[in-house]
XYZ file of N, CA and C in Angstrom:
831
model
N 143.835 191.912 -28.441
C 142.899 191.766 -29.794
C 143.355 190.287 -30.224
N 142.184 189.620 -30.719
C 142.261 188.094 -31.095
C 142.982 188.114 -32.541
N 143.976 187.316 -32.688
C 144.541 187.207 -33.958
C 144.896 185.610 -34.406
N 144.711 185.355 -35.689
C 144.894 184.039 -36.096
C 146.200 184.171 -36.839
N 147.256 183.469 -36.305
C 148.573 183.366 -36.770
C 148.717 182.538 -38.215
N 149.439 182.682 -39.127
C 149.584 181.663 -40.323
C 150.123 180.314 -39.785
N 149.575 179.398 -40.358
C 150.150 177.897 -40.255
C 150.945 177.551 -41.337
N 150.498 177.869 -42.396
C 151.437 177.212 -43.617
C 152.320 178.423 -44.396
N 152.431 179.249 -43.722
C 153.779 180.198 -44.493
C 154.972 179.488 -44.034
N 155.636 179.644 -45.267
C 156.945 178.821 -45.338
C 156.899 177.403 -45.747
N 155.574 177.074 -45.958
C 155.505 175.693 -46.279
C 154.576 175.532 -47.844
N 153.118 176.149 -47.632
C 152.538 176.360 -48.956
C 152.784 177.775 -49.604
N 153.369 178.550 -49.034
C 153.907 179.782 -49.701
C 155.047 180.322 -48.948
N 155.803 181.257 -49.449
C 157.122 181.881 -49.063
C 156.527 182.456 -47.626
N 157.443 182.402 -46.563
C 157.432 182.910 -45.472
C 157.839 184.335 -44.885
N 158.324 185.100 -45.932
C 158.672 186.501 -45.565
C 158.015 187.144 -46.772
N 157.976 188.435 -46.444
C 157.220 189.326 -47.457
C 157.657 189.521 -48.767
N 159.052 189.693 -48.756
C 159.805 189.965 -50.069
C 159.853 188.679 -50.826
N 160.007 187.615 -50.528
C 159.842 186.517 -51.275
C 158.615 186.071 -51.367
N 157.635 186.278 -50.534
C 156.338 185.877 -51.111
C 155.617 186.867 -52.287
N 156.031 188.049 -52.268
C 155.630 189.109 -53.212
C 156.248 188.614 -54.393
N 157.496 188.349 -54.784
C 158.096 187.729 -55.971
C 157.490 186.216 -56.311
N 157.128 185.572 -55.445
C 156.396 184.271 -55.841
C 155.105 184.496 -56.492
N 154.265 185.392 -55.618
C 152.859 185.573 -56.355
C 153.093 186.290 -57.738
N 153.895 187.223 -57.647
C 154.352 188.113 -59.053
C 154.178 186.720 -59.992
N 155.409 186.028 -59.758
C 155.546 184.864 -60.836
C 154.486 183.970 -61.097
N 153.564 183.927 -60.199
C 152.369 183.187 -60.441
C 151.653 183.867 -61.620
N 151.435 185.089 -61.550
C 150.699 185.926 -62.340
C 151.294 185.780 -63.966
N 152.594 185.794 -63.845
C 153.715 186.124 -65.097
C 153.576 184.666 -65.705
N 153.597 183.578 -65.073
C 153.670 182.288 -65.380
C 152.782 181.888 -66.591
N 153.578 181.040 -67.657
C 152.672 180.682 -68.750
C 151.463 179.959 -68.494
N 151.511 179.164 -67.309
C 150.298 178.344 -66.739
C 149.168 179.482 -66.033
N 149.572 180.762 -65.991
C 148.759 181.639 -65.355
C 148.258 182.777 -66.220
N 147.918 183.869 -65.907
C 147.353 184.804 -66.820
C 148.432 185.610 -67.572
N 149.733 185.350 -67.255
C 150.976 186.029 -68.135
C 150.810 187.383 -67.922
N 150.425 187.881 -66.930
C 150.426 189.691 -66.857
C 150.086 189.646 -65.376
N 150.571 190.812 -64.925
C 150.146 191.192 -63.584
C 148.774 191.657 -63.469
N 147.843 191.381 -62.442
C 146.677 192.049 -62.374
C 146.652 193.474 -62.305
N 145.579 193.945 -62.853
C 145.396 195.474 -63.138
C 144.171 195.699 -62.180
N 144.182 196.329 -61.173
C 143.348 196.516 -60.402
C 142.480 197.781 -60.807
N 140.966 197.646 -60.892
C 140.233 198.673 -61.014
C 140.024 199.324 -59.633
N 140.257 200.464 -59.518
C 140.314 201.160 -58.183
C 139.056 201.701 -57.577
N 137.966 201.372 -58.584
C 136.576 201.651 -57.959
C 135.976 200.389 -57.293
N 134.946 200.838 -56.326
C 134.156 199.685 -55.820
C 133.459 198.898 -56.774
N 133.424 197.444 -56.475
C 132.694 196.643 -57.462
C 131.276 197.110 -57.495
N 130.573 196.932 -58.508
C 129.166 197.268 -58.849
C 128.233 196.647 -58.086
N 128.524 195.203 -58.089
C 127.796 194.510 -57.095
C 128.460 193.098 -56.829
N 127.989 192.453 -55.727
C 128.620 191.229 -55.342
C 128.975 190.036 -56.305
N 129.928 189.278 -56.313
C 130.182 188.186 -57.229
C 130.971 187.293 -56.469
N 131.068 186.018 -57.198
C 131.902 184.987 -56.585
C 133.311 184.501 -57.453
N 133.887 183.851 -56.542
C 135.079 183.018 -57.155
C 135.196 181.646 -56.545
N 135.488 180.653 -57.342
C 135.873 179.391 -56.760
C 137.197 179.288 -57.106
N 138.266 178.988 -55.927
C 139.696 179.089 -56.118
C 140.312 177.716 -55.417
N 141.317 177.125 -55.829
C 141.899 175.942 -55.039
C 142.595 176.466 -53.873
N 143.140 175.454 -53.050
C 143.820 175.944 -51.863
C 145.133 175.160 -51.680
N 145.715 174.534 -52.729
C 146.952 173.923 -52.327
C 148.044 174.705 -52.119
N 149.458 174.071 -52.186
C 150.369 175.118 -52.100
C 150.356 176.066 -53.458
N 151.140 177.452 -53.324
C 151.179 177.967 -54.644
C 152.042 177.392 -55.861
N 152.852 176.373 -55.406
C 153.738 175.899 -56.251
C 153.020 174.779 -57.167
N 151.848 174.353 -56.496
C 150.985 173.433 -57.287
C 149.826 174.162 -58.034
N 148.930 174.949 -57.245
C 147.668 175.341 -57.667
C 147.650 176.971 -57.695
N 148.955 177.567 -57.450
C 148.840 179.113 -57.652
C 148.312 179.618 -58.873
N 148.959 179.144 -59.820
C 148.607 179.701 -61.304
C 147.270 179.575 -61.404
N 146.508 178.532 -61.179
C 145.110 178.472 -61.438
C 144.234 179.523 -60.636
N 144.758 179.713 -59.462
C 143.888 180.886 -58.682
C 144.407 182.228 -59.355
N 145.746 182.446 -59.377
C 145.927 183.725 -60.127
C 145.098 184.069 -61.405
N 144.760 183.004 -62.219
C 144.147 183.220 -63.326
C 142.648 183.758 -63.142
N 142.127 183.349 -62.025
C 140.907 183.744 -61.871
C 140.721 185.094 -61.188
N 141.898 185.322 -60.127
C 142.079 186.620 -59.601
C 142.531 187.819 -60.478
N 143.127 187.393 -61.475
C 143.368 188.361 -62.753
C 142.000 189.063 -63.239
N 141.019 187.871 -63.361
C 139.821 188.766 -63.810
C 139.045 189.363 -62.902
N 139.316 188.759 -61.691
C 138.391 189.556 -60.458
C 138.823 190.892 -60.364
N 140.147 191.132 -60.456
C 140.779 192.457 -60.216
C 140.235 193.532 -61.292
N 139.694 193.208 -62.215
C 139.130 193.932 -63.334
C 137.702 194.837 -62.834
N 136.953 193.950 -61.863
C 135.719 194.309 -61.575
C 135.868 195.361 -60.444
N 136.885 195.625 -59.784
C 137.047 196.644 -58.634
C 137.137 196.012 -57.349
N 136.987 196.683 -56.358
C 137.428 196.334 -54.942
C 136.233 196.246 -54.039
N 135.923 194.949 -53.523
C 134.949 194.493 -52.780
C 134.969 195.362 -51.465
N 133.670 195.374 -50.868
C 133.635 196.008 -49.430
C 134.060 194.949 -48.273
N 133.968 193.691 -48.644
C 134.351 192.556 -47.757
C 134.419 191.411 -48.625
N 135.397 190.415 -48.219
C 135.600 189.245 -48.910
C 135.293 188.374 -47.884
N 134.234 187.495 -48.438
C 133.698 186.185 -47.587
C 134.327 184.956 -48.175
N 134.947 184.302 -47.307
C 135.710 183.144 -47.803
C 135.094 181.793 -47.010
N 134.646 180.879 -47.727
C 134.107 179.608 -47.171
C 135.187 178.428 -47.743
N 135.486 177.856 -46.515
C 136.469 176.687 -46.840
C 136.077 175.313 -46.215
N 136.350 174.389 -46.555
C 136.088 173.030 -45.961
C 136.833 172.867 -44.749
N 136.481 172.119 -43.875
C 137.183 171.647 -42.408
C 137.856 170.620 -42.726
N 139.215 170.516 -42.798
C 140.049 169.151 -42.852
C 140.399 168.668 -41.790
N 140.267 169.400 -40.493
C 140.883 168.885 -39.244
C 140.004 168.227 -38.433
N 138.488 168.494 -38.729
C 137.459 167.851 -37.772
C 137.275 168.520 -36.524
N 138.010 169.631 -36.336
C 137.786 170.479 -35.025
C 136.660 171.442 -35.214
N 136.096 171.843 -34.008
C 135.216 172.823 -33.920
C 133.864 172.594 -34.454
N 133.086 173.606 -34.562
C 131.458 173.544 -34.731
C 131.290 173.070 -36.322
N 130.039 172.530 -36.438
C 129.880 172.393 -37.664
C 129.952 173.274 -38.739
N 129.493 174.651 -38.570
C 129.508 175.845 -39.416
C 130.388 176.797 -38.479
N 131.636 177.063 -38.639
C 132.540 177.742 -37.787
C 132.799 179.344 -38.451
N 132.468 180.085 -37.559
C 132.847 181.650 -38.064
C 133.891 182.157 -37.221
N 134.816 182.689 -37.772
C 135.951 183.596 -37.169
C 135.196 185.133 -37.132
N 134.763 185.457 -36.080
C 134.050 186.869 -35.917
C 134.619 187.976 -35.450
N 135.863 187.832 -34.942
C 136.508 188.989 -34.286
C 137.864 189.140 -34.669
N 138.370 190.296 -34.659
C 139.870 190.306 -34.506
C 140.509 190.599 -35.917
N 141.593 189.678 -36.037
C 142.001 189.861 -37.429
C 142.861 188.385 -37.799
N 143.384 188.290 -38.941
C 144.274 187.337 -39.451
C 145.668 187.925 -39.829
N 146.719 187.104 -39.646
C 147.924 187.500 -39.931
C 148.699 186.946 -41.205
N 149.269 187.544 -41.981
C 150.046 186.897 -43.219
C 151.477 187.449 -43.166
N 152.300 187.089 -43.915
C 153.695 187.706 -44.008
C 153.494 189.148 -44.555
N 152.333 189.496 -45.162
C 152.232 190.717 -45.622
C 151.455 191.642 -44.913
N 151.206 191.293 -43.618
C 150.476 191.831 -42.464
C 149.258 191.495 -42.121
N 148.378 192.298 -41.395
C 147.224 192.026 -40.834
C 145.982 192.389 -41.745
N 144.968 191.274 -41.735
C 143.810 191.449 -42.189
C 142.437 191.413 -41.337
N 141.812 192.499 -41.262
C 140.842 192.883 -40.104
C 139.486 191.906 -40.660
N 138.911 191.227 -39.496
C 137.614 190.615 -39.689
C 136.573 191.669 -39.884
N 135.375 191.578 -40.569
C 134.460 192.241 -40.840
C 133.385 192.019 -39.670
N 133.513 192.430 -38.532
C 132.935 191.799 -37.372
C 131.289 192.173 -37.493
N 131.126 193.401 -38.079
C 129.716 193.627 -38.337
C 129.035 192.620 -39.121
N 129.453 192.184 -40.371
C 129.051 191.341 -41.244
C 129.079 190.073 -40.537
N 130.102 189.536 -39.756
C 129.918 188.344 -38.989
C 128.818 188.204 -38.119
N 128.631 189.440 -37.390
C 127.386 189.458 -36.548
C 126.036 189.043 -37.271
N 125.998 189.727 -38.446
C 124.883 189.651 -39.144
C 124.714 188.283 -39.829
N 125.677 187.682 -40.059
C 125.625 186.007 -40.604
C 125.092 185.318 -39.461
N 125.824 185.405 -38.472
C 125.506 184.638 -37.296
C 123.944 184.714 -36.672
N 123.405 185.913 -36.658
C 122.228 186.291 -36.580
C 121.208 185.699 -37.446
N 121.437 185.583 -38.589
C 120.577 185.022 -39.832
C 120.567 183.716 -39.902
N 121.794 183.068 -39.303
C 121.864 181.649 -39.557
C 122.356 180.957 -38.106
N 121.392 180.595 -37.367
C 121.701 180.142 -36.081
C 122.301 178.823 -35.926
N 122.457 178.058 -36.926
C 123.344 176.708 -37.006
C 124.704 176.953 -36.987
N 125.077 178.222 -37.465
C 126.499 178.576 -37.390
C 126.820 179.114 -35.833
N 128.035 178.981 -35.767
C 128.581 179.413 -34.287
C 130.033 180.276 -34.449
N 130.184 181.132 -33.597
C 131.376 181.773 -33.572
C 132.403 180.696 -32.847
N 133.448 180.461 -33.492
C 134.271 179.262 -33.115
C 135.663 179.388 -33.874
N 136.888 179.244 -32.843
C 137.910 179.536 -33.457
C 138.725 178.166 -33.815
N 138.489 177.253 -32.926
C 139.088 175.877 -33.022
C 139.105 175.376 -34.445
N 138.224 175.437 -35.193
C 138.065 174.879 -36.607
C 138.967 175.600 -37.583
N 139.475 176.713 -36.993
C 140.138 177.757 -37.990
C 141.652 177.513 -37.762
N 142.089 177.245 -36.481
C 143.489 177.371 -36.075
C 144.399 176.489 -36.785
N 143.897 175.362 -37.170
C 144.977 174.277 -37.969
C 144.583 174.103 -39.306
N 143.523 175.034 -40.059
C 143.036 174.754 -41.092
C 143.511 175.740 -42.192
N 144.126 175.252 -43.475
C 144.674 176.028 -44.346
C 143.823 176.562 -45.425
N 142.523 176.226 -45.517
C 141.937 176.455 -46.967
C 141.643 177.919 -46.961
N 141.390 178.406 -45.845
C 141.046 180.056 -45.922
C 142.524 180.847 -46.011
N 143.238 180.624 -45.240
C 144.639 180.922 -45.011
C 145.236 181.205 -46.139
N 145.193 180.193 -47.074
C 146.012 180.152 -48.485
C 145.653 181.276 -49.362
N 144.412 181.713 -49.217
C 143.755 182.845 -50.140
C 144.160 183.970 -49.643
N 144.597 184.269 -48.576
C 144.806 185.609 -47.998
C 146.048 186.610 -48.654
N 147.251 185.787 -48.886
C 148.196 186.572 -49.573
C 147.937 187.064 -50.960
N 147.517 186.015 -51.614
C 146.985 186.427 -52.963
C 145.868 187.493 -53.088
N 144.926 187.524 -52.162
C 144.024 188.701 -52.106
C 144.660 189.895 -51.680
N 145.760 189.983 -50.663
C 146.400 190.990 -50.549
C 147.144 191.572 -51.624
N 147.916 190.759 -52.191
C 148.734 191.047 -53.460
C 147.823 192.082 -54.428
N 146.684 191.549 -54.830
C 145.706 191.855 -55.727
C 145.089 193.322 -55.193
N 144.497 193.240 -54.007
C 143.663 194.403 -53.482
C 144.304 195.240 -52.538
N 145.638 194.799 -52.200
C 146.310 195.646 -51.156
C 145.980 195.233 -49.640
N 146.605 195.962 -48.807
C 146.492 195.469 -47.333
C 145.334 195.731 -46.594
N 144.530 196.783 -46.956
C 143.167 197.175 -46.464
C 142.279 196.335 -46.733
N 142.235 195.210 -46.155
C 141.109 194.104 -46.494
C 140.299 194.044 -45.453
N 138.972 193.423 -45.575
C 137.900 193.071 -44.632
C 137.585 191.706 -44.968
N 137.584 190.699 -44.044
C 137.093 189.455 -44.496
C 136.382 188.815 -43.508
N 135.533 187.776 -43.972
C 134.609 187.088 -43.058
C 135.105 185.526 -43.441
N 135.758 184.926 -42.519
C 136.324 183.550 -42.727
C 135.175 182.501 -42.165
N 134.452 181.440 -42.931
C 133.717 180.527 -42.370
C 134.156 179.294 -42.952
N 134.402 178.178 -41.889
C 134.763 176.792 -42.289
C 133.536 175.942 -42.059
N 133.440 174.965 -42.996
C 132.224 173.952 -43.098
C 132.937 172.639 -42.742
N 132.428 172.092 -41.699
C 132.658 170.540 -41.426
C 131.462 169.776 -41.873
N 130.339 170.491 -41.768
C 128.916 170.002 -42.227
C 128.638 170.389 -43.590
N 129.066 169.623 -44.687
C 129.123 170.020 -46.120
C 127.904 169.413 -46.566
N 126.986 168.959 -45.941
C 125.595 168.306 -46.413
C 124.904 169.499 -47.112
N 124.152 168.867 -48.309
C 123.458 169.775 -49.230
C 122.685 170.786 -48.702
N 121.887 170.289 -47.722
C 120.917 170.986 -46.754
C 121.647 172.346 -46.243
N 122.722 172.072 -45.617
C 123.482 173.197 -44.947
C 123.918 174.068 -45.850
N 124.504 173.698 -46.897
C 125.267 174.517 -47.990
C 124.118 175.489 -48.574
N 123.011 174.875 -48.946
C 121.899 175.661 -49.507
C 121.548 176.741 -48.601
N 121.368 176.296 -47.308
C 120.757 177.493 -46.516
C 121.756 178.556 -46.359
N 123.139 178.097 -46.238
C 124.016 179.300 -46.125
C 123.926 180.092 -47.393
N 123.801 179.387 -48.597
C 123.591 180.114 -49.883
C 122.487 181.092 -49.766
N 121.481 180.720 -49.036
C 120.201 181.589 -48.965
C 120.431 182.956 -47.995
N 121.264 182.645 -47.078
C 121.700 183.726 -46.259
C 122.427 184.757 -47.275
N 123.551 184.094 -47.897
C 124.399 184.915 -48.719
C 123.574 185.611 -49.824
N 122.580 185.113 -50.162
C 121.744 185.851 -51.339
C 121.043 187.008 -50.738
N 120.997 187.140 -49.318
C 120.475 188.527 -48.770
C 121.526 189.199 -48.394
N 122.787 188.694 -47.908
C 123.816 189.595 -47.625
C 124.271 190.369 -48.836
N 124.288 189.575 -49.946
C 124.876 190.216 -51.273
C 124.438 191.569 -51.700
N 123.082 191.694 -51.113
C 122.512 192.934 -51.644
C 122.791 194.033 -50.712
N 123.021 193.539 -49.438
C 123.343 194.495 -48.401
C 124.709 195.324 -48.257
N 125.772 194.447 -48.920
C 126.859 194.790 -48.840
C 127.726 194.264 -50.176
N 128.348 195.044 -50.931
C 129.256 194.502 -51.994
C 130.337 193.598 -51.644
N 130.026 192.483 -51.764
C 131.123 191.330 -51.443
C 131.697 190.536 -52.506
N 132.976 190.121 -52.379
C 133.263 188.966 -52.902
C 133.270 187.652 -52.217
N 132.545 186.840 -52.691
C 132.353 185.410 -52.130
C 133.284 184.333 -52.530
N 134.099 183.738 -51.912
C 134.864 182.784 -52.276
C 134.834 181.400 -51.727
N 134.653 180.552 -52.717
C 134.508 179.142 -52.315
C 136.044 178.457 -52.456
N 136.416 177.808 -51.362
C 137.953 177.319 -51.565
C 137.680 175.895 -51.564
N 138.206 175.219 -52.630
C 138.045 173.755 -52.911
C 139.194 173.307 -53.810
N 139.670 172.115 -53.557
C 140.360 171.587 -54.640
C 139.521 170.275 -55.184
N 139.772 169.918 -56.194
C 138.943 168.747 -56.901
C 139.495 167.425 -56.468
N 139.494 166.346 -57.526
C 139.755 165.057 -57.047
C 141.234 164.912 -56.474
N 141.464 163.949 -55.623
C 142.710 163.688 -54.961
C 143.186 162.387 -55.107
N 144.555 162.372 -55.537
C 145.637 161.292 -55.625
C 145.138 160.194 -56.284
N 144.710 160.252 -57.512
C 144.502 159.249 -58.332
C 145.462 159.665 -59.762
N 145.641 158.602 -60.616
C 146.341 159.151 -61.873
C 145.664 160.152 -62.668
N 146.332 160.770 -63.540
C 146.068 161.954 -64.099
C 144.861 161.790 -65.074
N 144.851 160.624 -65.661
C 143.549 160.434 -66.516
C 142.349 160.247 -65.795
N 142.644 159.641 -64.602
C 141.209 159.384 -63.694
C 140.665 160.711 -63.382
N 141.769 161.474 -62.594
C 141.353 162.820 -62.223
C 140.758 163.934 -62.909
N 141.566 163.793 -64.268
C 140.890 164.720 -65.218
C 139.310 164.273 -65.679
N 139.008 163.134 -65.713
C 137.841 162.581 -65.896
C 136.755 163.082 -65.035
N 137.258 162.712 -63.755
C 136.322 163.015 -62.547
C 135.997 164.464 -62.381
N 137.168 165.324 -62.520
C 137.178 166.690 -62.531
C 136.214 167.316 -63.615
N 136.270 166.910 -64.697
C 135.411 167.084 -65.627
C 133.715 166.988 -65.206
N 133.551 165.897 -64.870
C 132.446 165.632 -64.336
C 131.898 166.822 -63.362
N 132.693 167.087 -62.391
C 132.295 167.965 -61.426
C 132.338 169.476 -61.985
N 133.063 169.836 -62.827
C 133.199 171.093 -63.471
C 131.944 171.196 -64.422
N 131.356 170.420 -64.978
C 130.031 170.201 -65.870
C 129.057 170.902 -65.037
N 128.922 170.228 -63.662
C 127.739 170.522 -63.028
C 127.888 171.946 -62.145
N 129.222 172.158 -61.889
C 129.362 173.704 -61.341
C 128.980 174.626 -62.418
N 129.473 174.551 -63.750
C 129.015 175.559 -64.697
C 127.448 175.599 -65.068
N 126.765 174.542 -64.799
C 125.455 174.526 -65.000
C 124.623 174.585 -63.635
N 125.451 175.013 -62.640
C 124.821 175.231 -61.477
C 123.725 174.163 -60.892
N 124.285 173.036 -61.246
C 123.466 171.582 -60.920
C 123.959 171.155 -59.624
N 123.323 171.725 -58.503
C 123.920 171.262 -57.099
C 123.462 169.851 -56.770
N 122.196 169.324 -57.177
C 121.838 168.005 -56.981
C 122.585 166.949 -57.691
N 122.881 167.296 -59.150
C 123.764 166.378 -59.729
C 125.111 166.488 -59.376
N 125.685 167.528 -58.569
C 127.035 167.531 -58.274
C 127.230 166.639 -57.146
N 126.176 166.782 -56.179
C 126.295 165.713 -55.020
C 126.094 164.219 -55.399
N 125.214 164.033 -56.380
C 124.981 162.582 -56.805
C 126.429 162.170 -57.351
N 126.948 163.071 -58.232
C 128.192 162.551 -58.928
C 129.296 162.146 -57.910
N 129.331 163.084 -56.844
C 130.358 163.043 -55.817
C 130.428 161.292 -55.217
N 129.131 160.831 -55.125
C 128.702 159.634 -54.479
C 129.074 158.567 -55.690
N 128.465 158.765 -56.809
C 128.242 157.778 -57.827
C 129.888 157.475 -58.312
N 130.642 158.571 -58.426
C 131.699 158.128 -59.133
C 133.043 158.439 -58.130
N 132.900 158.508 -56.802
C 133.806 158.492 -55.842
C 134.843 159.452 -56.250
N 134.158 160.592 -56.028
C 135.005 161.921 -56.499
C 135.604 162.524 -55.227
N 136.677 162.869 -54.943
C 137.136 163.423 -53.700
C 137.542 164.659 -53.533
N 136.642 165.652 -53.944
C 136.422 166.822 -54.150
C 136.224 167.287 -52.621
N 137.108 168.229 -51.951
C 136.936 168.651 -50.605
C 136.092 169.668 -50.220
N 135.728 170.581 -51.180
C 135.040 171.928 -50.750
C 133.602 171.929 -51.650
N 133.066 170.787 -51.583
C 131.833 170.819 -52.470
C 130.620 171.714 -51.765
N 130.655 171.570 -50.482
C 129.888 172.648 -49.783
C 130.248 173.931 -49.920
N 131.305 174.366 -49.769
C 131.530 175.951 -50.153
C 131.252 176.461 -51.359
N 131.276 175.420 -52.496
C 130.999 175.829 -53.749
C 129.385 175.787 -53.932
N 128.872 174.913 -53.172
C 127.310 174.913 -53.339
C 126.682 176.328 -52.577
N 127.333 176.857 -51.622
C 126.965 177.958 -51.033
C 126.936 179.118 -51.941
N 127.815 179.118 -52.943
C 128.062 180.057 -53.921
C 127.098 179.908 -54.932
N 126.797 178.483 -55.504
C 126.167 178.480 -56.443
C 124.564 178.802 -56.183
N 124.114 178.695 -55.080
C 122.957 178.931 -54.393
C 122.612 180.221 -53.875
N 123.594 181.314 -54.164
C 123.403 182.635 -53.489
C 122.722 183.569 -54.620
N 122.563 183.053 -55.746
C 122.029 184.231 -56.567
C 122.994 185.328 -57.225
N 124.240 184.706 -57.038
C 125.494 185.634 -57.689
C 125.396 185.824 -59.008
N 124.795 184.856 -59.894
C 125.005 185.051 -61.395
C 125.565 183.669 -62.072
N 125.972 183.669 -63.163
C 126.396 182.650 -63.953
C 127.827 182.126 -63.894
N 127.997 180.829 -63.341
C 129.416 180.494 -63.214
C 130.075 180.502 -64.468
N 131.343 180.701 -64.721
C 132.258 180.785 -65.861
C 133.394 180.158 -65.466
N 133.882 179.322 -66.559
C 135.215 178.646 -66.682
C 136.225 179.671 -66.699
N 137.418 179.331 -65.659
C 138.708 180.201 -65.995
C 139.882 179.292 -66.282
N 140.074 178.354 -65.162
C 141.287 177.656 -65.318
C 140.923 176.193 -64.645
N 141.562 175.126 -65.529
C 141.471 173.722 -64.701
C 143.058 173.191 -64.939
N 143.449 172.638 -63.722
C 144.879 172.209 -63.980
C 145.077 170.842 -62.822
N 145.959 170.074 -62.955
C 146.545 169.111 -61.889
C 147.768 169.523 -61.379
N 148.104 168.724 -60.113
C 149.391 168.959 -59.660
C 150.542 168.237 -60.623
N 149.937 167.277 -61.342
C 150.982 166.709 -62.338
C 151.844 167.729 -63.255
N 150.923 168.580 -63.711
C 151.423 169.511 -64.726
C 152.669 170.471 -64.058
N 152.534 170.726 -62.737
C 153.349 171.340 -61.985
C 154.679 170.617 -61.462
N 154.425 169.358 -60.998
C 155.600 168.650 -60.597
C 156.077 167.419 -61.165
N 155.281 167.048 -62.506
C 155.689 166.189 -63.123
C 155.305 164.611 -62.798
N 154.810 164.611 -61.533
C 154.187 163.271 -61.075
C 152.715 163.070 -61.605
N 152.538 162.199 -62.541
C 151.213 162.137 -62.955
C 150.483 160.863 -62.268
N 151.095 160.354 -61.579
C 150.497 158.988 -61.162
C 149.538 159.266 -59.871
N 149.741 160.238 -59.007
C 149.009 160.552 -57.862
C 148.775 162.105 -58.013
N 147.744 162.497 -58.703
C 147.479 164.007 -58.879
C 146.234 164.458 -58.147
N 146.317 165.826 -58.023
C 145.116 166.557 -57.352
C 144.703 167.553 -58.307
N 143.382 167.783 -58.510
C 142.683 168.533 -59.502
C 142.607 169.912 -58.690
N 142.666 170.788 -59.612
C 142.425 172.187 -59.122
C 141.584 173.150 -60.229
N 140.630 173.812 -59.745
C 139.788 174.533 -60.773
C 139.546 176.038 -60.155
N 139.584 176.834 -61.097
C 139.127 178.078 -60.775
C 138.120 178.815 -61.567
N 136.928 179.536 -61.163
C 135.949 180.058 -61.867
C 135.452 181.308 -61.182
N 134.710 182.052 -62.164
C 133.933 183.430 -61.594
C 132.584 183.069 -61.732
N 131.772 183.608 -60.660
C 130.263 183.644 -60.790
C 129.975 185.086 -60.749
N 129.201 185.488 -61.790
C 128.726 186.941 -61.842
C 127.659 187.165 -62.755
């Protein structure tokens, strides 16, 4: 059976099950997080919705992700979780789908929704079944232990990595998602960090620009701003797929920077979480 082993366990998050469970619990209880454990609605979600989550190490962005997952848990359990992340490695196809087997974390195995993967690949022929793009990429892996903590171990996922984040490509994927969301009750996750490695005041200003366009679903303005203001957001393509999928209205959950977690405000990364419902 095809398995994707974790590459950032023990680096971005704790590498054994007991320590990882305690780490994630503390993210939810932290003053910078929701300050409470998630209360999972045990019923199936009524309809598909989306989340925008950061993908840095849990010590940096974990409380921002936890704040959004706390809200998501109230909605119920999705049939499948579609996770779209940027390709940081430059390997693999422009749009790479891991379509078979499973992914492994310290919490255990997560199954691929092979039927949904086949449907996506059939509906969007620019995408390819490709594993190279995922083997060294952390932007999807980092979400899985958090999702297992909230929803349990019996998950199905569809991992999609974008090296091609052009607006045209992202909108085309969003159009496919707009059909899939009505065929199956999915949680769609866009994995992204915001501005990278500039002083706190610069990053907060640039992040505010990005967040404004996300909350208004202004895809054209988002892409224009990235160029105009030299904003180094890494997952603008994944976010655009959700904004154009007809999932609903984006809502702000939390914004933070790495400076608030590590005390270094000279070279920070911005983190945002939101829900689209």
